[in-house]
Amino acid sequence: MSKLTDRISFLKGMAAGMKLNMDKDSNKLMLEMLTVMGEMAEEMAAMTEAHNDLNEYVESIDDDLAELEETLFGEDEMDGEDIDIDGEDDDEDEFGEDDLIVYACPHCGHEIEFHASDVDFDEDCLCPECQKPIFPELSEDE
């Protein structure tokens, strides 16, 4: 028994020892409250047991998942780092001002290298080979 059910049993024993007269409304109320508290304690004990069962189940799932991760990815890769699913470095997804960009001209295929900070989208950027706009979708004549 839990400490709560022990205390409720003690209170019920005290009430029985007092030989409360059931004709008085206050005594009826007190005895009914003790009955309700007993039912609440039983319900809490059942919920605690269900919680403990669920906790064991979640721990079992966690252990199974850890075993699966070790099988799939190996022990070396599971040191707290993010798993790289797409094979690309996620830190390089956004361009910094000094990042080098290689872009092929859509007209002649000439590869042009420039820094992200050098691009001015307000002006037409022309290919040094064919002298056509390298970003045609941004030019105003189309």
mmCIF file of C-alpha atoms in Angstrom:
data_model
loop_
_atom_site.group_PDB
_atom_site.id
_atom_site.type_symbol
_atom_site.label_atom_id
_atom_site.label_comp_id
_atom_site.label_asym_id
_atom_site.label_seq_id
_atom_site.Cartn_x
_atom_site.Cartn_y
_atom_site.Cartn_z
ATOM 1 C CA MET A 1 0.000 0.000 0.000
ATOM 2 C CA SER A 2 1.111 3.516 -0.658
ATOM 3 C CA LYS A 3 1.452 6.160 1.983
ATOM 4 C CA LEU A 4 -1.768 7.818 0.762
ATOM 5 C CA THR A 5 -3.865 4.655 1.034
ATOM 6 C CA ASP A 6 -2.355 3.993 4.462
ATOM 7 C CA ARG A 7 -3.430 7.432 5.673
ATOM 8 C CA ILE A 8 -6.950 7.026 4.261
ATOM 9 C CA SER A 9 -7.250 3.619 5.950
ATOM 10 C CA PHE A 10 -6.152 5.225 9.211
ATOM 11 C CA LEU A 11 -8.839 7.934 8.844
ATOM 12 C CA LYS A 12 -11.495 5.296 8.107
ATOM 13 C CA GLY A 13 -10.392 3.400 11.215
ATOM 14 C CA MET A 14 -10.659 6.562 13.303
ATOM 15 C CA ALA A 15 -14.164 7.202 11.949
ATOM 16 C CA ALA A 16 -15.205 3.624 12.781
ATOM 17 C CA GLY A 17 -13.725 3.966 16.280
ATOM 18 C CA MET A 18 -15.658 7.178 16.858
ATOM 19 C CA LYS A 19 -18.891 5.288 16.162
ATOM 20 C CA LEU A 20 -20.290 8.181 14.200
ATOM 21 C CA ASN A 21 -24.056 8.375 14.165
ATOM 22 C CA MET A 22 -25.285 8.150 10.567
ATOM 23 C CA ASP A 23 -28.373 10.181 11.488
ATOM 24 C CA LYS A 24 -26.352 13.403 11.566
ATOM 25 C CA ASP A 25 -25.786 15.033 8.202
ATOM 26 C CA SER A 26 -22.248 16.145 9.097
ATOM 27 C CA ASN A 27 -21.274 12.549 9.904
ATOM 28 C CA LYS A 28 -22.767 11.304 6.619
ATOM 29 C CA LEU A 29 -20.752 13.913 4.764
ATOM 30 C CA MET A 30 -17.522 12.977 6.548
ATOM 31 C CA LEU A 31 -17.977 9.237 5.905
ATOM 32 C CA GLU A 32 -18.849 9.832 2.253
ATOM 33 C CA MET A 33 -15.734 12.017 1.876
ATOM 34 C CA LEU A 34 -13.605 9.192 3.302
ATOM 35 C CA THR A 35 -15.159 6.782 0.793
ATOM 36 C CA VAL A 36 -14.455 9.164 -2.095
ATOM 37 C CA MET A 37 -10.860 9.673 -0.912
ATOM 38 C CA GLY A 38 -10.397 5.890 -0.840
ATOM 39 C CA GLU A 39 -11.651 5.599 -4.423
ATOM 40 C CA MET A 40 -9.364 8.452 -5.489
ATOM 41 C CA ALA A 41 -6.366 6.732 -3.892
ATOM 42 C CA GLU A 42 -7.206 3.482 -5.727
ATOM 43 C CA GLU A 43 -7.526 5.357 -9.028
ATOM 44 C CA MET A 44 -4.203 7.146 -8.439
ATOM 45 C CA ALA A 45 -2.518 3.820 -7.679
ATOM 46 C CA ALA A 46 -3.866 2.384 -10.954
ATOM 47 C CA MET A 47 -2.679 5.469 -12.862
ATOM 48 C CA THR A 48 0.763 5.229 -11.252
ATOM 49 C CA GLU A 49 1.018 1.588 -12.290
ATOM 50 C CA ALA A 50 -0.080 2.421 -15.857
ATOM 51 C CA HIS A 51 2.449 5.274 -15.951
ATOM 52 C CA ASN A 52 5.233 2.962 -14.823
ATOM 53 C CA ASP A 53 4.236 0.389 -17.471
ATOM 54 C CA LEU A 54 4.278 3.072 -20.179
ATOM 55 C CA ASN A 55 7.629 4.342 -18.936
ATOM 56 C CA GLU A 56 9.108 0.841 -19.232
ATOM 57 C CA TYR A 57 7.636 0.515 -22.729
ATOM 58 C CA VAL A 58 9.122 3.853 -23.853
ATOM 59 C CA GLU A 59 12.520 2.858 -22.452
ATOM 60 C CA SER A 60 12.274 -0.412 -24.393
ATOM 61 C CA ILE A 61 11.469 1.487 -27.601
ATOM 62 C CA ASP A 62 14.374 3.859 -26.928
ATOM 63 C CA ASP A 63 16.748 0.919 -26.479
ATOM 64 C CA ASP A 64 15.488 -0.669 -29.707
ATOM 65 C CA LEU A 65 15.908 2.633 -31.556
ATOM 66 C CA ALA A 66 19.460 3.058 -30.253
ATOM 67 C CA GLU A 67 20.284 -0.460 -31.424
ATOM 68 C CA LEU A 68 18.781 0.255 -34.842
ATOM 69 C CA GLU A 69 20.718 3.529 -35.160
ATOM 70 C CA GLU A 70 23.939 1.737 -34.282
ATOM 71 C CA THR A 71 23.210 -0.936 -36.886
ATOM 72 C CA LEU A 72 22.343 1.575 -39.609
ATOM 73 C CA PHE A 73 24.865 4.317 -38.958
ATOM 74 C CA GLY A 74 27.596 2.684 -36.919
ATOM 75 C CA GLU A 75 28.782 3.648 -33.488
ATOM 76 C CA ASP A 76 31.269 6.305 -34.680
ATOM 77 C CA GLU A 77 28.641 8.499 -36.317
ATOM 78 C CA MET A 78 26.329 8.556 -33.315
ATOM 79 C CA ASP A 79 28.399 10.882 -31.145
ATOM 80 C CA GLY A 80 25.756 13.592 -30.803
ATOM 81 C CA GLU A 81 26.285 15.195 -34.196
ATOM 82 C CA ASP A 82 23.476 15.674 -36.674
ATOM 83 C CA ILE A 83 23.058 12.872 -39.167
ATOM 84 C CA ASP A 84 23.815 13.982 -42.723
ATOM 85 C CA ILE A 85 21.085 12.382 -44.813
ATOM 86 C CA ASP A 86 21.522 14.207 -48.137
ATOM 87 C CA GLY A 87 25.336 14.029 -48.222
ATOM 88 C CA GLU A 88 25.723 17.799 -48.196
ATOM 89 C CA ASP A 89 27.164 19.948 -45.467
ATOM 90 C CA ASP A 90 24.150 21.697 -43.953
ATOM 91 C CA ASP A 91 26.342 24.561 -42.721
ATOM 92 C CA GLU A 92 27.063 25.553 -46.333
ATOM 93 C CA ASP A 93 23.414 25.880 -47.390
ATOM 94 C CA GLU A 94 23.351 29.655 -47.032
ATOM 95 C CA PHE A 95 25.786 31.904 -48.839
ATOM 96 C CA GLY A 96 28.032 34.269 -46.991
ATOM 97 C CA GLU A 97 29.291 37.434 -48.604
ATOM 98 C CA ASP A 98 32.661 35.875 -49.465
ATOM 99 C CA ASP A 99 31.333 32.569 -50.836
ATOM 100 C CA LEU A 100 32.425 31.744 -54.373
ATOM 101 C CA ILE A 101 29.600 30.945 -56.805
ATOM 102 C CA VAL A 102 30.123 29.073 -60.061
ATOM 103 C CA TYR A 103 27.339 29.704 -62.589
ATOM 104 C CA ALA A 104 27.032 28.460 -66.169
ATOM 105 C CA CYS A 105 25.792 30.950 -68.743
ATOM 106 C CA PRO A 106 22.412 29.738 -70.032
ATOM 107 C CA HIS A 107 23.333 30.860 -73.575
ATOM 108 C CA CYS A 108 26.858 29.575 -74.200
ATOM 109 C CA GLY A 109 27.547 27.379 -71.144
ATOM 110 C CA HIS A 110 30.650 29.347 -70.104
ATOM 111 C CA GLU A 111 31.280 28.910 -66.374
ATOM 112 C CA ILE A 112 31.538 32.169 -64.476
ATOM 113 C CA GLU A 113 32.938 32.427 -60.970
ATOM 114 C CA PHE A 114 32.014 35.323 -58.723
ATOM 115 C CA HIS A 115 31.443 36.159 -55.091
ATOM 116 C CA ALA A 116 27.885 36.413 -53.823
ATOM 117 C CA SER A 117 28.546 39.951 -52.640
ATOM 118 C CA ASP A 118 29.585 41.003 -56.198
ATOM 119 C CA VAL A 119 26.174 40.300 -57.749
ATOM 120 C CA ASP A 120 24.058 43.404 -58.335
ATOM 121 C CA PHE A 121 20.595 42.319 -59.382
ATOM 122 C CA ASP A 122 19.659 45.896 -60.306
ATOM 123 C CA GLU A 123 22.054 45.729 -63.284
ATOM 124 C CA ASP A 124 22.311 43.183 -66.106
ATOM 125 C CA CYS A 125 25.181 40.794 -65.491
ATOM 126 C CA LEU A 126 26.701 39.929 -68.872
ATOM 127 C CA CYS A 127 28.589 36.790 -69.761
ATOM 128 C CA PRO A 128 32.230 37.646 -70.615
ATOM 129 C CA GLU A 129 32.125 35.110 -73.504
ATOM 130 C CA CYS A 130 28.880 35.845 -75.370
ATOM 131 C CA GLN A 131 27.971 39.230 -73.835
ATOM 132 C CA LYS A 132 24.405 38.096 -73.132
ATOM 133 C CA PRO A 133 22.687 38.417 -69.737
ATOM 134 C CA ILE A 134 23.610 35.495 -67.505
ATOM 135 C CA PHE A 135 20.353 35.905 -65.575
ATOM 136 C CA PRO A 136 17.888 36.289 -68.474
ATOM 137 C CA GLU A 137 14.830 35.861 -66.284
ATOM 138 C CA LEU A 138 15.859 39.028 -64.471
ATOM 139 C CA SER A 139 16.495 41.167 -67.547
ATOM 140 C CA GLU A 140 13.808 43.697 -68.469
ATOM 141 C CA ASP A 141 13.758 43.028 -72.234
ATOM 142 C CA GLU A 142 12.165 39.566 -71.793
#
